Structures are given as structure tokens and as C-alpha cells.
């Protein structure tokens, strides 16, 4: 049932985000740093420096946004894929690869309704610590003779903003369109991701089914979700880099700004080289693999069905 699908998707999202959010924060910071202003050399270096400068909970900056919105996001993605697969199947026959890809495309398109504002807010909170640390480093390294110039170069104490403050400011200045900045780039990432992920997962999962009418074991669903998720994540990582750059409202010292997808792609290619499009790819794979592995286990075990079945008994 639809309520069960929504609950399953929500539970899976909450568990997954809680487990992998620090890696996602490292991914965002690695993708946003540009040549000449590198604060971090790797994922582990980023996490260590984050803990030292911002404390353990600094790794979870922006997690509240994800935990709030990941439930509808994952629920929409999984339920939409099932919806499109059902309507694209003919008399219960096996879907062709093309129809599986079309179902994934539909799911990816539907989820951006929630994904875009969620990613927009999350990125601002995740990257704030990197920008503040960069400003402090630049001030410490500045070789200025005038004491007044030194004082002027010192960055102000970082004021931590909240997701609600950012939301109100964007709505006040740009309206609802402010929350959907980078919508095109989000579609460019999520639609191909779903086109790759859902058919690949479905076919890998079938390999573990002894009978077409019996669900595969939970560990098969988990491994299938991990493999399909990490493969799709790396495949669309260039689009994720572009999306992250476009959705960042604050820039570090001497960092480029971008007017759109083509401008962003051109500047990254010219100034940072093709390898820049793979920034954070391994972080993204480490985030997506367990996230979707957990999601598929929860979804296919059907925790929600169990909970919904218990309600009438509890009332009785």
C-alpha cells in the first residue's frame, strides 16, 4: 500500500542519513574547494580538521535538514519507481530494460520536488565551516605591515545560521525560486542516477531470487542496493559537482562564481581540469552505497507493513 511505501522509505532514509552524514559533509567540502584555496587533502583530513575546529557535532551540520526532508524524498523516489514500474508493465510481464530505465527516470524527476530545496539548505550549512576556516587561515598567513590592516583582515567571528534563517531570507529576497536554485543541475544528476540505479538494482536483486514469486534474502537486497547505488553515484558525480557549486550561496576567498550549468562546467574544466569533476566521488560512493543498501532492506523487508498490521490488533 502507498502508506506502507511512504513509511518504509522514511524509515530507511532516517537510518541511512544518520549513519553516513559525516561522509556527505566531507564530500560537499571537497567538491566546493577550488585550486589554490584547498583546505582539505582527503576525506579523512577533512573530517579530522572538522572535529578539531568545530567539534564532533560539526560533522553533522545540516543533518537536521536532511533528517526532516529525507523521509518524503526517499518515500517519493521509491514509491514513484514502483508506480511507474507497475504502469509500464504489461499483464504482469517482466519489464524490458528500456521500461525499467523509464520508470527510474520518472522516479528521479518526481523526487526533485523535495531534493532541490533540501540539498540547497544542506549545502549552505555543510560548507559554512570550510569558508570560516579558510578566512581564518588567510588572515593568519597575511603578511601586513600596518596593524590596522591586519585588524581589518581578521575575519569576523562566525555566526552560525540555521536552515530556517536561510529559508526566510531566500523566500524574502527571491521567493520560492530561491529554494529551487540549481533545479536544472539537480535534474541533471538525479534523473540519470535513477535511470542507472533502479534497473541495475532490480536485475542484481533478481540474481538472488530462487523463485520469481519469492523475495530475495535481505542480504541480497542490501548488497544489490550498495553495488547499484555506488555505481550510479560515481557515474553521475560530475553532475553532482556542478550542482554543489551552483547551489553554494557563499564563496571562499578568490573562488569563482557561476551563472549556470554551462558556465560552471566551462570554468571547472579550464581552471581545475577534468579530474575536478570526480572530486568527492569516493565519498559519494561511500554515502550512497549504505544509504541505498539500508533503504532497500527496509523497503523489501516491509517494516511498515508489520507496523500497520499491528495497529488493528493494538486497538483491539
PDB file of C-alpha atoms in Angstrom:
ATOM      1  CA  UNK A   1       0.000   0.000   0.000  1.00  0.00           C
ATOM      2  CA  UNK A   2       1.075   3.597  -0.520  1.00  0.00           C
ATOM      3  CA  UNK A   3       1.209   4.418   3.242  1.00  0.00           C
ATOM      4  CA  UNK A   4       3.482   1.403   3.765  1.00  0.00           C
ATOM      5  CA  UNK A   5       5.759   2.509   0.930  1.00  0.00           C
ATOM      6  CA  UNK A   6       5.986   6.019   2.378  1.00  0.00           C
ATOM      7  CA  UNK A   7       6.753   4.747   5.890  1.00  0.00           C
ATOM      8  CA  UNK A   8       9.346   2.270   4.605  1.00  0.00           C
ATOM      9  CA  UNK A   9      11.055   4.968   2.553  1.00  0.00           C
ATOM     10  CA  UNK A  10      11.056   7.349   5.502  1.00  0.00           C
ATOM     11  CA  UNK A  11      12.499   4.837   7.987  1.00  0.00           C
ATOM     12  CA  UNK A  12      15.194   3.840   5.504  1.00  0.00           C
ATOM     13  CA  UNK A  13      16.150   7.453   4.888  1.00  0.00           C
ATOM     14  CA  UNK A  14      16.411   8.324   8.577  1.00  0.00           C
ATOM     15  CA  UNK A  15      18.626   5.331   9.377  1.00  0.00           C
ATOM     16  CA  UNK A  16      20.822   5.850   6.329  1.00  0.00           C
ATOM     17  CA  UNK A  17      21.374   9.589   6.782  1.00  0.00           C
ATOM     18  CA  UNK A  18      22.284   9.193  10.452  1.00  0.00           C
ATOM     19  CA  UNK A  19      24.948   6.619   9.557  1.00  0.00           C
ATOM     20  CA  UNK A  20      26.650   8.373   6.643  1.00  0.00           C
ATOM     21  CA  UNK A  21      26.094  12.124   7.095  1.00  0.00           C
ATOM     22  CA  UNK A  22      29.699  12.990   8.125  1.00  0.00           C
ATOM     23  CA  UNK A  23      30.965  11.461   4.876  1.00  0.00           C
ATOM     24  CA  UNK A  24      28.410  13.518   2.956  1.00  0.00           C
ATOM     25  CA  UNK A  25      29.682  16.675   4.686  1.00  0.00           C
ATOM     26  CA  UNK A  26      33.249  15.809   3.613  1.00  0.00           C
ATOM     27  CA  UNK A  27      32.011  15.282   0.050  1.00  0.00           C
ATOM     28  CA  UNK A  28      30.408  18.736  -0.077  1.00  0.00           C
ATOM     29  CA  UNK A  29      33.504  20.480   1.265  1.00  0.00           C
ATOM     30  CA  UNK A  30      35.872  18.602  -1.061  1.00  0.00           C
ATOM     31  CA  UNK A  31      33.706  19.413  -4.083  1.00  0.00           C
ATOM     32  CA  UNK A  32      33.433  23.104  -3.228  1.00  0.00           C
ATOM     33  CA  UNK A  33      37.107  23.842  -2.644  1.00  0.00           C
ATOM     34  CA  UNK A  34      38.877  25.211  -5.704  1.00  0.00           C
ATOM     35  CA  UNK A  35      42.508  25.105  -6.800  1.00  0.00           C
ATOM     36  CA  UNK A  36      44.719  27.484  -4.852  1.00  0.00           C
ATOM     37  CA  UNK A  37      42.340  27.503  -1.878  1.00  0.00           C
ATOM     38  CA  UNK A  38      42.472  23.858  -0.817  1.00  0.00           C
ATOM     39  CA  UNK A  39      41.701  23.314   2.850  1.00  0.00           C
ATOM     40  CA  UNK A  40      41.483  19.525   2.761  1.00  0.00           C
ATOM     41  CA  UNK A  41      43.523  16.860   1.014  1.00  0.00           C
ATOM     42  CA  UNK A  42      41.187  13.911   1.526  1.00  0.00           C
ATOM     43  CA  UNK A  43      38.015  12.749   3.239  1.00  0.00           C
ATOM     44  CA  UNK A  44      39.844  11.715   6.417  1.00  0.00           C
ATOM     45  CA  UNK A  45      41.774  15.012   6.501  1.00  0.00           C
ATOM     46  CA  UNK A  46      38.502  16.914   6.155  1.00  0.00           C
ATOM     47  CA  UNK A  47      36.794  15.005   8.978  1.00  0.00           C
ATOM     48  CA  UNK A  48      39.801  15.340  11.324  1.00  0.00           C
ATOM     49  CA  UNK A  49      40.062  19.089  10.732  1.00  0.00           C
ATOM     50  CA  UNK A  50      36.296  19.482  11.137  1.00  0.00           C
ATOM     51  CA  UNK A  51      36.364  17.739  14.525  1.00  0.00           C
ATOM     52  CA  UNK A  52      39.327  19.838  15.684  1.00  0.00           C
ATOM     53  CA  UNK A  53      37.819  23.183  14.671  1.00  0.00           C
ATOM     54  CA  UNK A  54      34.079  22.565  15.101  1.00  0.00           C
ATOM     55  CA  UNK A  55      33.828  19.621  17.481  1.00  0.00           C
ATOM     56  CA  UNK A  56      32.261  16.207  16.918  1.00  0.00           C
ATOM     57  CA  UNK A  57      28.825  17.648  16.137  1.00  0.00           C
ATOM     58  CA  UNK A  58      30.407  19.855  13.498  1.00  0.00           C
ATOM     59  CA  UNK A  59      30.332  16.767  11.262  1.00  0.00           C
ATOM     60  CA  UNK A  60      26.528  16.864  11.492  1.00  0.00           C
ATOM     61  CA  UNK A  61      25.996  20.472  10.421  1.00  0.00           C
ATOM     62  CA  UNK A  62      22.953  20.432   8.158  1.00  0.00           C
ATOM     63  CA  UNK A  63      21.843  16.998   9.324  1.00  0.00           C
ATOM     64  CA  UNK A  64      18.576  18.378  10.724  1.00  0.00           C
ATOM     65  CA  UNK A  65      17.530  19.476   7.238  1.00  0.00           C
ATOM     66  CA  UNK A  66      18.264  16.037   5.823  1.00  0.00           C
ATOM     67  CA  UNK A  67      16.564  14.196   8.659  1.00  0.00           C
ATOM     68  CA  UNK A  68      13.475  16.359   8.218  1.00  0.00           C
ATOM     69  CA  UNK A  69      13.189  16.108   4.441  1.00  0.00           C
ATOM     70  CA  UNK A  70      14.791  12.756   3.674  1.00  0.00           C
ATOM     71  CA  UNK A  71      11.586  10.938   4.653  1.00  0.00           C
ATOM     72  CA  UNK A  72       9.449  12.475   1.886  1.00  0.00           C
ATOM     73  CA  UNK A  73      12.398  12.404  -0.535  1.00  0.00           C
ATOM     74  CA  UNK A  74      13.143   8.678  -0.189  1.00  0.00           C
ATOM     75  CA  UNK A  75       9.442   7.867   0.037  1.00  0.00           C
ATOM     76  CA  UNK A  76       8.717   9.709  -3.218  1.00  0.00           C
ATOM     77  CA  UNK A  77      11.680   8.102  -5.006  1.00  0.00           C
ATOM     78  CA  UNK A  78      10.863   4.512  -4.025  1.00  0.00           C
ATOM     79  CA  UNK A  79       7.099   4.828  -4.331  1.00  0.00           C
ATOM     80  CA  UNK A  80       7.328   6.638  -7.684  1.00  0.00           C
ATOM     81  CA  UNK A  81       9.600   3.945  -9.092  1.00  0.00           C
ATOM     82  CA  UNK A  82       7.114   1.263  -8.048  1.00  0.00           C
ATOM     83  CA  UNK A  83       4.252   3.313  -9.521  1.00  0.00           C
ATOM     84  CA  UNK A  84       5.932   3.725 -12.901  1.00  0.00           C
ATOM     85  CA  UNK A  85       7.114   0.101 -12.998  1.00  0.00           C
ATOM     86  CA  UNK A  86       3.540  -1.055 -12.337  1.00  0.00           C
ATOM     87  CA  UNK A  87       2.037   1.105 -15.079  1.00  0.00           C
ATOM     88  CA  UNK A  88       4.784   0.288 -17.590  1.00  0.00           C
ATOM     89  CA  UNK A  89       4.414  -3.471 -17.126  1.00  0.00           C
ATOM     90  CA  UNK A  90       2.142  -5.331 -19.489  1.00  0.00           C
ATOM     91  CA  UNK A  91      -0.049  -8.013 -17.928  1.00  0.00           C
ATOM     92  CA  UNK A  92       2.492  -8.617 -15.177  1.00  0.00           C
ATOM     93  CA  UNK A  93       5.248  -9.497 -17.653  1.00  0.00           C
ATOM     94  CA  UNK A  94       8.888  -8.747 -16.959  1.00  0.00           C
ATOM     95  CA  UNK A  95       9.847  -5.167 -17.750  1.00  0.00           C
ATOM     96  CA  UNK A  96      12.291  -4.575 -20.566  1.00  0.00           C
ATOM     97  CA  UNK A  97      15.478  -2.672 -19.745  1.00  0.00           C
ATOM     98  CA  UNK A  98      14.144   0.412 -21.547  1.00  0.00           C
ATOM     99  CA  UNK A  99      10.942   0.401 -19.484  1.00  0.00           C
ATOM    100  CA  UNK A 100      12.949  -0.065 -16.280  1.00  0.00           C
ATOM    101  CA  UNK A 101      15.024   2.970 -17.247  1.00  0.00           C
ATOM    102  CA  UNK A 102      11.877   4.977 -17.986  1.00  0.00           C
ATOM    103  CA  UNK A 103      10.491   4.074 -14.550  1.00  0.00           C
ATOM    104  CA  UNK A 104      13.742   5.228 -12.951  1.00  0.00           C
ATOM    105  CA  UNK A 105      13.604   8.435 -14.979  1.00  0.00           C
ATOM    106  CA  UNK A 106      10.100   9.131 -13.680  1.00  0.00           C
ATOM    107  CA  UNK A 107      11.170   8.475 -10.084  1.00  0.00           C
ATOM    108  CA  UNK A 108      14.180  10.795 -10.390  1.00  0.00           C
ATOM    109  CA  UNK A 109      12.037  13.553 -11.866  1.00  0.00           C
ATOM    110  CA  UNK A 110       9.438  13.319  -9.095  1.00  0.00           C
ATOM    111  CA  UNK A 111      11.909  13.411  -6.210  1.00  0.00           C
ATOM    112  CA  UNK A 112      13.488  16.779  -7.140  1.00  0.00           C
ATOM    113  CA  UNK A 113      10.398  18.476  -5.688  1.00  0.00           C
ATOM    114  CA  UNK A 114      11.899  17.732  -2.275  1.00  0.00           C
ATOM    115  CA  UNK A 115      15.536  17.071  -3.158  1.00  0.00           C
ATOM    116  CA  UNK A 116      16.353  20.531  -4.553  1.00  0.00           C
ATOM    117  CA  UNK A 117      15.411  22.662  -1.510  1.00  0.00           C
ATOM    118  CA  UNK A 118      16.809  20.000   0.842  1.00  0.00           C
ATOM    119  CA  UNK A 119      20.186  19.974  -0.938  1.00  0.00           C
ATOM    120  CA  UNK A 120      20.161  23.766  -1.223  1.00  0.00           C
ATOM    121  CA  UNK A 121      19.815  24.278   2.544  1.00  0.00           C
ATOM    122  CA  UNK A 122      22.090  21.384   3.490  1.00  0.00           C
ATOM    123  CA  UNK A 123      24.966  22.632   1.330  1.00  0.00           C
ATOM    124  CA  UNK A 124      24.921  26.113   2.915  1.00  0.00           C
ATOM    125  CA  UNK A 125      25.187  24.625   6.409  1.00  0.00           C
ATOM    126  CA  UNK A 126      27.759  21.982   5.479  1.00  0.00           C
ATOM    127  CA  UNK A 127      30.083  24.407   3.704  1.00  0.00           C
ATOM    128  CA  UNK A 128      29.896  27.251   6.250  1.00  0.00           C
ATOM    129  CA  UNK A 129      32.657  25.720   8.382  1.00  0.00           C
ATOM    130  CA  UNK A 130      35.007  25.404   5.403  1.00  0.00           C
ATOM    131  CA  UNK A 131      34.571  29.063   4.440  1.00  0.00           C
ATOM    132  CA  UNK A 132      35.083  30.252   8.033  1.00  0.00           C
ATOM    133  CA  UNK A 133      38.223  28.105   8.410  1.00  0.00           C
ATOM    134  CA  UNK A 134      39.592  29.397   5.116  1.00  0.00           C
ATOM    135  CA  UNK A 135      39.127  33.018   6.149  1.00  0.00           C
ATOM    136  CA  UNK A 136      40.919  32.412   9.453  1.00  0.00           C
ATOM    137  CA  UNK A 137      43.798  30.717   7.652  1.00  0.00           C
ATOM    138  CA  UNK A 138      44.120  33.550   5.129  1.00  0.00           C
ATOM    139  CA  UNK A 139      44.171  36.126   7.926  1.00  0.00           C
ATOM    140  CA  UNK A 140      46.820  34.191   9.862  1.00  0.00           C
ATOM    141  CA  UNK A 141      49.050  33.941   6.787  1.00  0.00           C
ATOM    142  CA  UNK A 142      48.670  37.563   5.749  1.00  0.00           C
ATOM    143  CA  UNK A 143      51.938  39.477   5.942  1.00  0.00           C
ATOM    144  CA  UNK A 144      50.762  43.033   6.505  1.00  0.00           C
ATOM    145  CA  UNK A 145      52.884  45.793   7.967  1.00  0.00           C
ATOM    146  CA  UNK A 146      50.107  48.049   9.161  1.00  0.00           C
ATOM    147  CA  UNK A 147      48.446  46.934  12.385  1.00  0.00           C
ATOM    148  CA  UNK A 148      45.181  48.482  11.225  1.00  0.00           C
ATOM    149  CA  UNK A 149      45.362  46.490   8.004  1.00  0.00           C
ATOM    150  CA  UNK A 150      45.965  43.337   9.995  1.00  0.00           C
ATOM    151  CA  UNK A 151      42.947  44.112  12.131  1.00  0.00           C
ATOM    152  CA  UNK A 152      40.855  44.729   9.055  1.00  0.00           C
ATOM    153  CA  UNK A 153      41.969  41.444   7.555  1.00  0.00           C
ATOM    154  CA  UNK A 154      40.797  39.446  10.560  1.00  0.00           C
ATOM    155  CA  UNK A 155      37.541  37.662   9.821  1.00  0.00           C
ATOM    156  CA  UNK A 156      34.551  38.298  11.980  1.00  0.00           C
ATOM    157  CA  UNK A 157      33.509  35.604  14.422  1.00  0.00           C
ATOM    158  CA  UNK A 158      31.448  33.040  12.554  1.00  0.00           C
ATOM    159  CA  UNK A 159      27.757  33.488  13.139  1.00  0.00           C
ATOM    160  CA  UNK A 160      26.042  30.156  12.781  1.00  0.00           C
ATOM    161  CA  UNK A 161      22.897  30.462  10.739  1.00  0.00           C
ATOM    162  CA  UNK A 162      20.075  27.960  10.798  1.00  0.00           C
ATOM    163  CA  UNK A 163      18.110  26.380   7.985  1.00  0.00           C
ATOM    164  CA  UNK A 164      15.053  28.445   8.963  1.00  0.00           C
ATOM    165  CA  UNK A 165      17.029  31.689   8.747  1.00  0.00           C
ATOM    166  CA  UNK A 166      18.361  30.779   5.298  1.00  0.00           C
ATOM    167  CA  UNK A 167      14.872  29.746   4.172  1.00  0.00           C
ATOM    168  CA  UNK A 168      13.275  33.002   5.349  1.00  0.00           C
ATOM    169  CA  UNK A 169      15.989  35.096   3.683  1.00  0.00           C
ATOM    170  CA  UNK A 170      15.675  33.236   0.375  1.00  0.00           C
ATOM    171  CA  UNK A 171      11.879  33.485   0.408  1.00  0.00           C
ATOM    172  CA  UNK A 172      12.064  37.184   1.260  1.00  0.00           C
ATOM    173  CA  UNK A 173      14.618  38.067  -1.412  1.00  0.00           C
ATOM    174  CA  UNK A 174      13.886  35.608  -4.228  1.00  0.00           C
ATOM    175  CA  UNK A 175      10.611  33.927  -3.430  1.00  0.00           C
ATOM    176  CA  UNK A 176      10.080  30.186  -3.793  1.00  0.00           C
ATOM    177  CA  UNK A 177      12.521  30.184  -6.743  1.00  0.00           C
ATOM    178  CA  UNK A 178      15.333  30.886  -4.259  1.00  0.00           C
ATOM    179  CA  UNK A 179      14.872  27.449  -2.707  1.00  0.00           C
ATOM    180  CA  UNK A 180      14.963  25.841  -6.143  1.00  0.00           C
ATOM    181  CA  UNK A 181      18.271  27.305  -7.298  1.00  0.00           C
ATOM    182  CA  UNK A 182      20.147  24.579  -9.133  1.00  0.00           C
ATOM    183  CA  UNK A 183      16.954  22.728 -10.106  1.00  0.00           C
ATOM    184  CA  UNK A 184      18.298  22.017 -13.596  1.00  0.00           C
ATOM    185  CA  UNK A 185      21.560  20.648 -12.200  1.00  0.00           C
ATOM    186  CA  UNK A 186      19.634  18.532  -9.681  1.00  0.00           C
ATOM    187  CA  UNK A 187      17.582  17.026 -12.508  1.00  0.00           C
ATOM    188  CA  UNK A 188      20.784  16.507 -14.474  1.00  0.00           C
ATOM    189  CA  UNK A 189      22.124  14.461 -11.554  1.00  0.00           C
ATOM    190  CA  UNK A 190      19.066  12.652 -10.188  1.00  0.00           C
ATOM    191  CA  UNK A 191      17.392  11.549 -13.417  1.00  0.00           C
ATOM    192  CA  UNK A 192      20.494   9.747 -14.806  1.00  0.00           C
ATOM    193  CA  UNK A 193      21.172   8.373 -11.312  1.00  0.00           C
ATOM    194  CA  UNK A 194      17.722   6.786 -11.164  1.00  0.00           C
ATOM    195  CA  UNK A 195      17.999   5.546 -14.754  1.00  0.00           C
ATOM    196  CA  UNK A 196      21.174   3.670 -13.774  1.00  0.00           C
ATOM    197  CA  UNK A 197      20.265   2.705 -10.194  1.00  0.00           C
ATOM    198  CA  UNK A 198      16.790   1.175 -10.383  1.00  0.00           C
ATOM    199  CA  UNK A 199      17.300  -1.189 -13.359  1.00  0.00           C
ATOM    200  CA  UNK A 200      20.707  -2.236 -12.026  1.00  0.00           C
ATOM    201  CA  UNK A 201      19.305  -2.908  -8.556  1.00  0.00           C
ATOM    202  CA  UNK A 202      16.310  -4.826  -9.898  1.00  0.00           C
ATOM    203  CA  UNK A 203      18.474  -7.104 -12.034  1.00  0.00           C
ATOM    204  CA  UNK A 204      21.100  -7.681  -9.324  1.00  0.00           C
ATOM    205  CA  UNK A 205      18.365  -8.444  -6.808  1.00  0.00           C
ATOM    206  CA  UNK A 206      16.798 -10.992  -9.169  1.00  0.00           C
ATOM    207  CA  UNK A 207      20.057 -12.933  -9.209  1.00  0.00           C
ATOM    208  CA  UNK A 208      19.436 -13.784  -5.545  1.00  0.00           C
ATOM    209  CA  UNK A 209      15.855 -14.949  -6.050  1.00  0.00           C
ATOM    210  CA  UNK A 210      15.470 -18.720  -6.181  1.00  0.00           C
ATOM    211  CA  UNK A 211      11.831 -18.272  -7.169  1.00  0.00           C
ATOM    212  CA  UNK A 212      10.445 -15.243  -9.078  1.00  0.00           C
ATOM    213  CA  UNK A 213       7.479 -15.132  -6.688  1.00  0.00           C
ATOM    214  CA  UNK A 214       9.637 -15.101  -3.529  1.00  0.00           C
ATOM    215  CA  UNK A 215      11.591 -12.109  -2.279  1.00  0.00           C
ATOM    216  CA  UNK A 216      15.355 -12.289  -2.326  1.00  0.00           C
ATOM    217  CA  UNK A 217      17.091 -12.639   1.085  1.00  0.00           C
ATOM    218  CA  UNK A 218      17.673  -9.358   2.899  1.00  0.00           C
ATOM    219  CA  UNK A 219      21.455  -9.542   2.445  1.00  0.00           C
ATOM    220  CA  UNK A 220      20.993  -9.819  -1.335  1.00  0.00           C
ATOM    221  CA  UNK A 221      18.810  -6.699  -1.324  1.00  0.00           C
ATOM    222  CA  UNK A 222      21.405  -4.902   0.819  1.00  0.00           C
ATOM    223  CA  UNK A 223      24.361  -5.840  -1.407  1.00  0.00           C
ATOM    224  CA  UNK A 224      22.361  -5.089  -4.561  1.00  0.00           C
ATOM    225  CA  UNK A 225      21.468  -1.652  -3.197  1.00  0.00           C
ATOM    226  CA  UNK A 226      25.107  -0.972  -2.267  1.00  0.00           C
ATOM    227  CA  UNK A 227      26.524  -2.012  -5.652  1.00  0.00           C
ATOM    228  CA  UNK A 228      23.828  -0.283  -7.701  1.00  0.00           C
ATOM    229  CA  UNK A 229      23.976   2.866  -5.542  1.00  0.00           C
ATOM    230  CA  UNK A 230      27.752   3.263  -5.621  1.00  0.00           C
ATOM    231  CA  UNK A 231      27.890   2.576  -9.377  1.00  0.00           C
ATOM    232  CA  UNK A 232      25.216   5.155 -10.147  1.00  0.00           C
ATOM    233  CA  UNK A 233      26.774   7.662  -7.707  1.00  0.00           C
ATOM    234  CA  UNK A 234      30.187   7.590  -9.384  1.00  0.00           C
ATOM    235  CA  UNK A 235      28.608   7.695 -12.855  1.00  0.00           C
ATOM    236  CA  UNK A 236      26.815  10.995 -12.153  1.00  0.00           C
ATOM    237  CA  UNK A 237      29.454  12.564  -9.890  1.00  0.00           C
ATOM    238  CA  UNK A 238      30.375  15.279 -12.456  1.00  0.00           C
ATOM    239  CA  UNK A 239      26.753  16.459 -12.339  1.00  0.00           C
ATOM    240  CA  UNK A 240      26.882  16.412  -8.536  1.00  0.00           C
ATOM    241  CA  UNK A 241      29.989  18.631  -8.520  1.00  0.00           C
ATOM    242  CA  UNK A 242      28.243  21.143 -10.796  1.00  0.00           C
ATOM    243  CA  UNK A 243      25.077  21.060  -8.682  1.00  0.00           C
ATOM    244  CA  UNK A 244      27.021  21.600  -5.448  1.00  0.00           C
ATOM    245  CA  UNK A 245      28.922  24.569  -6.887  1.00  0.00           C
ATOM    246  CA  UNK A 246      25.766  26.189  -8.273  1.00  0.00           C
ATOM    247  CA  UNK A 247      23.817  25.803  -5.035  1.00  0.00           C
ATOM    248  CA  UNK A 248      26.543  27.299  -2.806  1.00  0.00           C
ATOM    249  CA  UNK A 249      25.495  30.848  -1.939  1.00  0.00           C
ATOM    250  CA  UNK A 250      28.714  31.747  -0.075  1.00  0.00           C
ATOM    251  CA  UNK A 251      32.155  31.566  -1.657  1.00  0.00           C
ATOM    252  CA  UNK A 252      35.606  31.311  -0.154  1.00  0.00           C
ATOM    253  CA  UNK A 253      38.380  33.804  -0.838  1.00  0.00           C
ATOM    254  CA  UNK A 254      39.104  34.224  -4.583  1.00  0.00           C
ATOM    255  CA  UNK A 255      36.695  31.438  -5.533  1.00  0.00           C
ATOM    256  CA  UNK A 256      34.738  31.571  -8.801  1.00  0.00           C
ATOM    257  CA  UNK A 257      31.036  32.270  -9.097  1.00  0.00           C
ATOM    258  CA  UNK A 258      28.879  30.690 -11.797  1.00  0.00           C
ATOM    259  CA  UNK A 259      25.928  31.887 -13.845  1.00  0.00           C
ATOM    260  CA  UNK A 260      24.638  28.494 -14.899  1.00  0.00           C
ATOM    261  CA  UNK A 261      25.401  24.873 -15.757  1.00  0.00           C
ATOM    262  CA  UNK A 262      27.413  25.622 -18.909  1.00  0.00           C
ATOM    263  CA  UNK A 263      29.387  28.447 -17.273  1.00  0.00           C
ATOM    264  CA  UNK A 264      30.184  26.240 -14.275  1.00  0.00           C
ATOM    265  CA  UNK A 265      31.255  23.323 -16.478  1.00  0.00           C
ATOM    266  CA  UNK A 266      33.483  25.552 -18.606  1.00  0.00           C
ATOM    267  CA  UNK A 267      35.228  27.231 -15.662  1.00  0.00           C
ATOM    268  CA  UNK A 268      35.854  23.955 -13.805  1.00  0.00           C
ATOM    269  CA  UNK A 269      37.277  22.362 -16.973  1.00  0.00           C
ATOM    270  CA  UNK A 270      39.530  25.312 -17.799  1.00  0.00           C
ATOM    271  CA  UNK A 271      40.795  26.168 -14.301  1.00  0.00           C
ATOM    272  CA  UNK A 272      40.794  22.828 -12.479  1.00  0.00           C
ATOM    273  CA  UNK A 273      40.930  20.251 -15.236  1.00  0.00           C
ATOM    274  CA  UNK A 274      38.730  17.218 -15.973  1.00  0.00           C
ATOM    275  CA  UNK A 275      39.776  15.481 -12.740  1.00  0.00           C
ATOM    276  CA  UNK A 276      37.840  18.132 -10.786  1.00  0.00           C
ATOM    277  CA  UNK A 277      34.584  16.557 -11.934  1.00  0.00           C
ATOM    278  CA  UNK A 278      35.474  13.479  -9.875  1.00  0.00           C
ATOM    279  CA  UNK A 279      36.027  15.420  -6.647  1.00  0.00           C
ATOM    280  CA  UNK A 280      34.325  13.645  -3.773  1.00  0.00           C
ATOM    281  CA  UNK A 281      33.422  10.641  -5.963  1.00  0.00           C
ATOM    282  CA  UNK A 282      34.648   8.073  -3.446  1.00  0.00           C
ATOM    283  CA  UNK A 283      32.896   9.963  -0.627  1.00  0.00           C
ATOM    284  CA  UNK A 284      29.683   9.954  -2.615  1.00  0.00           C
ATOM    285  CA  UNK A 285      30.039   6.224  -3.282  1.00  0.00           C
ATOM    286  CA  UNK A 286      30.597   5.622   0.456  1.00  0.00           C
ATOM    287  CA  UNK A 287      27.481   7.689   1.227  1.00  0.00           C
ATOM    288  CA  UNK A 288      25.156   6.249  -1.392  1.00  0.00           C
ATOM    289  CA  UNK A 289      26.148   2.566  -1.062  1.00  0.00           C
ATOM    290  CA  UNK A 290      24.981   2.021   2.557  1.00  0.00           C
ATOM    291  CA  UNK A 291      22.201   4.598   2.185  1.00  0.00           C
ATOM    292  CA  UNK A 292      20.503   2.688  -0.610  1.00  0.00           C
ATOM    293  CA  UNK A 293      21.508  -0.690   0.770  1.00  0.00           C
ATOM    294  CA  UNK A 294      19.705   0.136   4.016  1.00  0.00           C
ATOM    295  CA  UNK A 295      16.823   1.678   2.083  1.00  0.00           C
ATOM    296  CA  UNK A 296      16.244  -1.450   0.039  1.00  0.00           C
ATOM    297  CA  UNK A 297      16.491  -3.772   3.046  1.00  0.00           C
ATOM    298  CA  UNK A 298      13.905  -1.738   4.976  1.00  0.00           C
ATOM    299  CA  UNK A 299      11.748  -1.358   1.890  1.00  0.00           C
ATOM    300  CA  UNK A 300      11.768  -5.005   0.901  1.00  0.00           C
ATOM    301  CA  UNK A 301      11.515  -6.421   4.419  1.00  0.00           C
ATOM    302  CA  UNK A 302       8.416  -4.271   4.800  1.00  0.00           C
ATOM    303  CA  UNK A 303       8.754  -2.853   8.319  1.00  0.00           C
ATOM    304  CA  UNK A 304       5.810  -0.560   7.621  1.00  0.00           C
ATOM    305  CA  UNK A 305       3.531  -3.461   6.715  1.00  0.00           C
ATOM    306  CA  UNK A 306       4.341  -5.062  10.066  1.00  0.00           C
ATOM    307  CA  UNK A 307       3.617  -1.805  11.931  1.00  0.00           C
ATOM    308  CA  UNK A 308       0.389  -1.196  10.032  1.00  0.00           C
ATOM    309  CA  UNK A 309      -0.750  -4.780  10.655  1.00  0.00           C
ATOM    310  CA  UNK A 310      -0.152  -4.320  14.383  1.00  0.00           C
ATOM    311  CA  UNK A 311      -2.390  -1.229  14.636  1.00  0.00           C
ATOM    312  CA  UNK A 312      -5.766  -3.046  14.446  1.00  0.00           C
ATOM    313  CA  UNK A 313      -4.522  -5.656  16.966  1.00  0.00           C
ATOM    314  CA  UNK A 314      -3.329  -2.913  19.291  1.00  0.00           C
ATOM    315  CA  UNK A 315      -6.697  -1.127  19.106  1.00  0.00           C
ATOM    316  CA  UNK A 316      -8.489  -4.411  19.721  1.00  0.00           C
TER     317      UNK A 316
END
